[in-house]
Amino acid sequence: MLWQQLKHKKLNGLDWTRQKIIGNYIVDFFNASNKVVIEINGYSHDNEAKQNNDTKRDEYLESLGLFVIRVSAKDVMQNLDGVIEFLKDHKN
């Protein structure tokens, strides 16, 4: 659902890449011009081990000068308009 919005440049007119390989990771969405990564977190991210992995992943991505935004899959499914507004207003 979010990809449909991003690929049609409905998020501030920006170009986004889906499933971009960065280092040893595949990020959900990537905007090269602003160096922004959007990660969608499903319920599998609710356990401590996965959260620790997410922290290491974010630290690596940030060490490359990237800005990481995490959004819950539930919010994407239930409130896509709100997610888009949140992302539009999010400043890196």
CSV table of C-alpha atoms in Angstrom, one decimal:
chain,number,residue,atom,x,y,z
A,1,MET,CA,0.0,0.0,0.0
A,2,LEU,CA,2.7,2.4,0.9
A,3,TRP,CA,4.7,1.5,-2.2
A,4,GLN,CA,1.8,2.6,-4.4
A,5,GLN,CA,2.0,6.1,-2.8
A,6,LEU,CA,5.8,6.3,-3.0
A,7,LYS,CA,6.2,5.1,-6.6
A,8,HIS,CA,3.7,7.7,-7.8
A,9,LYS,CA,5.8,10.4,-6.0
A,10,LYS,CA,3.0,11.3,-3.6
A,11,LEU,CA,5.5,11.9,-0.8
A,12,ASN,CA,6.9,15.3,-1.5
A,13,GLY,CA,7.4,14.5,-5.2
A,14,LEU,CA,10.4,12.3,-4.3
A,15,ASP,CA,11.8,9.3,-6.2
A,16,TRP,CA,11.9,6.1,-4.1
A,17,THR,CA,13.5,2.7,-4.6
A,18,ARG,CA,11.9,-0.4,-3.1
A,19,GLN,CA,13.9,-3.3,-1.6
A,20,LYS,CA,17.3,-1.5,-2.0
A,21,ILE,CA,20.4,-3.4,-1.0
A,22,ILE,CA,22.7,-1.3,1.3
A,23,GLY,CA,25.7,-3.2,2.6
A,24,ASN,CA,24.4,-6.5,4.0
A,25,TYR,CA,20.9,-5.2,4.4
A,26,ILE,CA,17.8,-4.8,2.2
A,27,VAL,CA,15.8,-1.7,3.2
A,28,ASP,CA,12.1,-1.4,2.4
A,29,PHE,CA,12.3,2.0,0.8
A,30,PHE,CA,15.2,4.3,-0.1
A,31,ASN,CA,15.3,7.9,-1.3
A,32,ALA,CA,18.9,8.6,-2.5
A,33,SER,CA,18.6,12.3,-3.0
A,34,ASN,CA,17.7,12.9,0.7
A,35,LYS,CA,19.5,9.8,2.0
A,36,VAL,CA,16.3,8.6,3.8
A,37,VAL,CA,15.3,5.0,4.5
A,38,ILE,CA,11.8,4.0,5.4
A,39,GLU,CA,11.4,0.6,7.2
A,40,ILE,CA,8.0,-1.0,7.8
A,41,ASN,CA,7.9,-3.0,11.0
A,42,GLY,CA,5.4,-5.9,11.3
A,43,TYR,CA,4.6,-7.8,14.5
A,44,SER,CA,7.9,-9.8,14.1
A,45,HIS,CA,9.8,-6.7,15.2
A,46,ASP,CA,8.1,-6.8,18.6
A,47,ASN,CA,10.5,-9.2,20.2
A,48,GLU,CA,13.7,-8.1,22.0
A,49,ALA,CA,16.1,-10.0,19.7
A,50,LYS,CA,14.6,-8.4,16.5
A,51,GLN,CA,14.7,-5.0,18.2
A,52,ASN,CA,18.4,-5.5,18.9
A,53,ASN,CA,19.0,-6.4,15.3
A,54,ASP,CA,17.0,-3.4,14.2
A,55,THR,CA,19.2,-1.1,16.4
A,56,LYS,CA,22.4,-2.6,14.9
A,57,ARG,CA,20.9,-2.2,11.4
A,58,ASP,CA,19.9,1.5,12.1
A,59,GLU,CA,23.4,2.2,13.5
A,60,TYR,CA,25.0,0.8,10.4
A,61,LEU,CA,22.7,2.8,8.1
A,62,GLU,CA,23.2,6.0,10.1
A,63,SER,CA,27.0,5.5,9.9
A,64,LEU,CA,26.6,5.8,6.2
A,65,GLY,CA,24.9,9.2,6.6
A,66,LEU,CA,21.4,7.8,6.1
A,67,PHE,CA,18.3,8.8,8.1
A,68,VAL,CA,16.1,5.9,9.1
A,69,ILE,CA,12.4,6.2,9.7
A,70,ARG,CA,10.4,3.2,11.1
A,71,VAL,CA,6.7,2.9,10.6
A,72,SER,CA,4.5,0.1,11.9
A,73,ALA,CA,2.8,-2.2,9.3
A,74,LYS,CA,-0.4,-1.8,11.3
A,75,ASP,CA,-0.4,2.0,10.8
A,76,VAL,CA,0.2,1.5,7.1
A,77,MET,CA,-2.7,-0.9,6.8
A,78,GLN,CA,-5.1,1.0,9.0
A,79,ASN,CA,-4.1,4.7,8.6
A,80,LEU,CA,-2.2,5.1,5.3
A,81,ASP,CA,-3.2,8.8,5.0
A,82,GLY,CA,-1.8,9.5,8.5
A,83,VAL,CA,1.4,7.7,7.6
A,84,ILE,CA,1.9,9.7,4.5
A,85,GLU,CA,1.2,12.9,6.4
A,86,PHE,CA,3.7,11.8,9.1
A,87,LEU,CA,6.3,11.1,6.5
A,88,LYS,CA,5.7,14.4,4.6
A,89,ASP,CA,6.2,16.3,7.9
A,90,HIS,CA,9.2,14.3,9.0
A,91,LYS,CA,12.4,16.3,8.8
A,92,ASN,CA,15.8,14.5,8.6
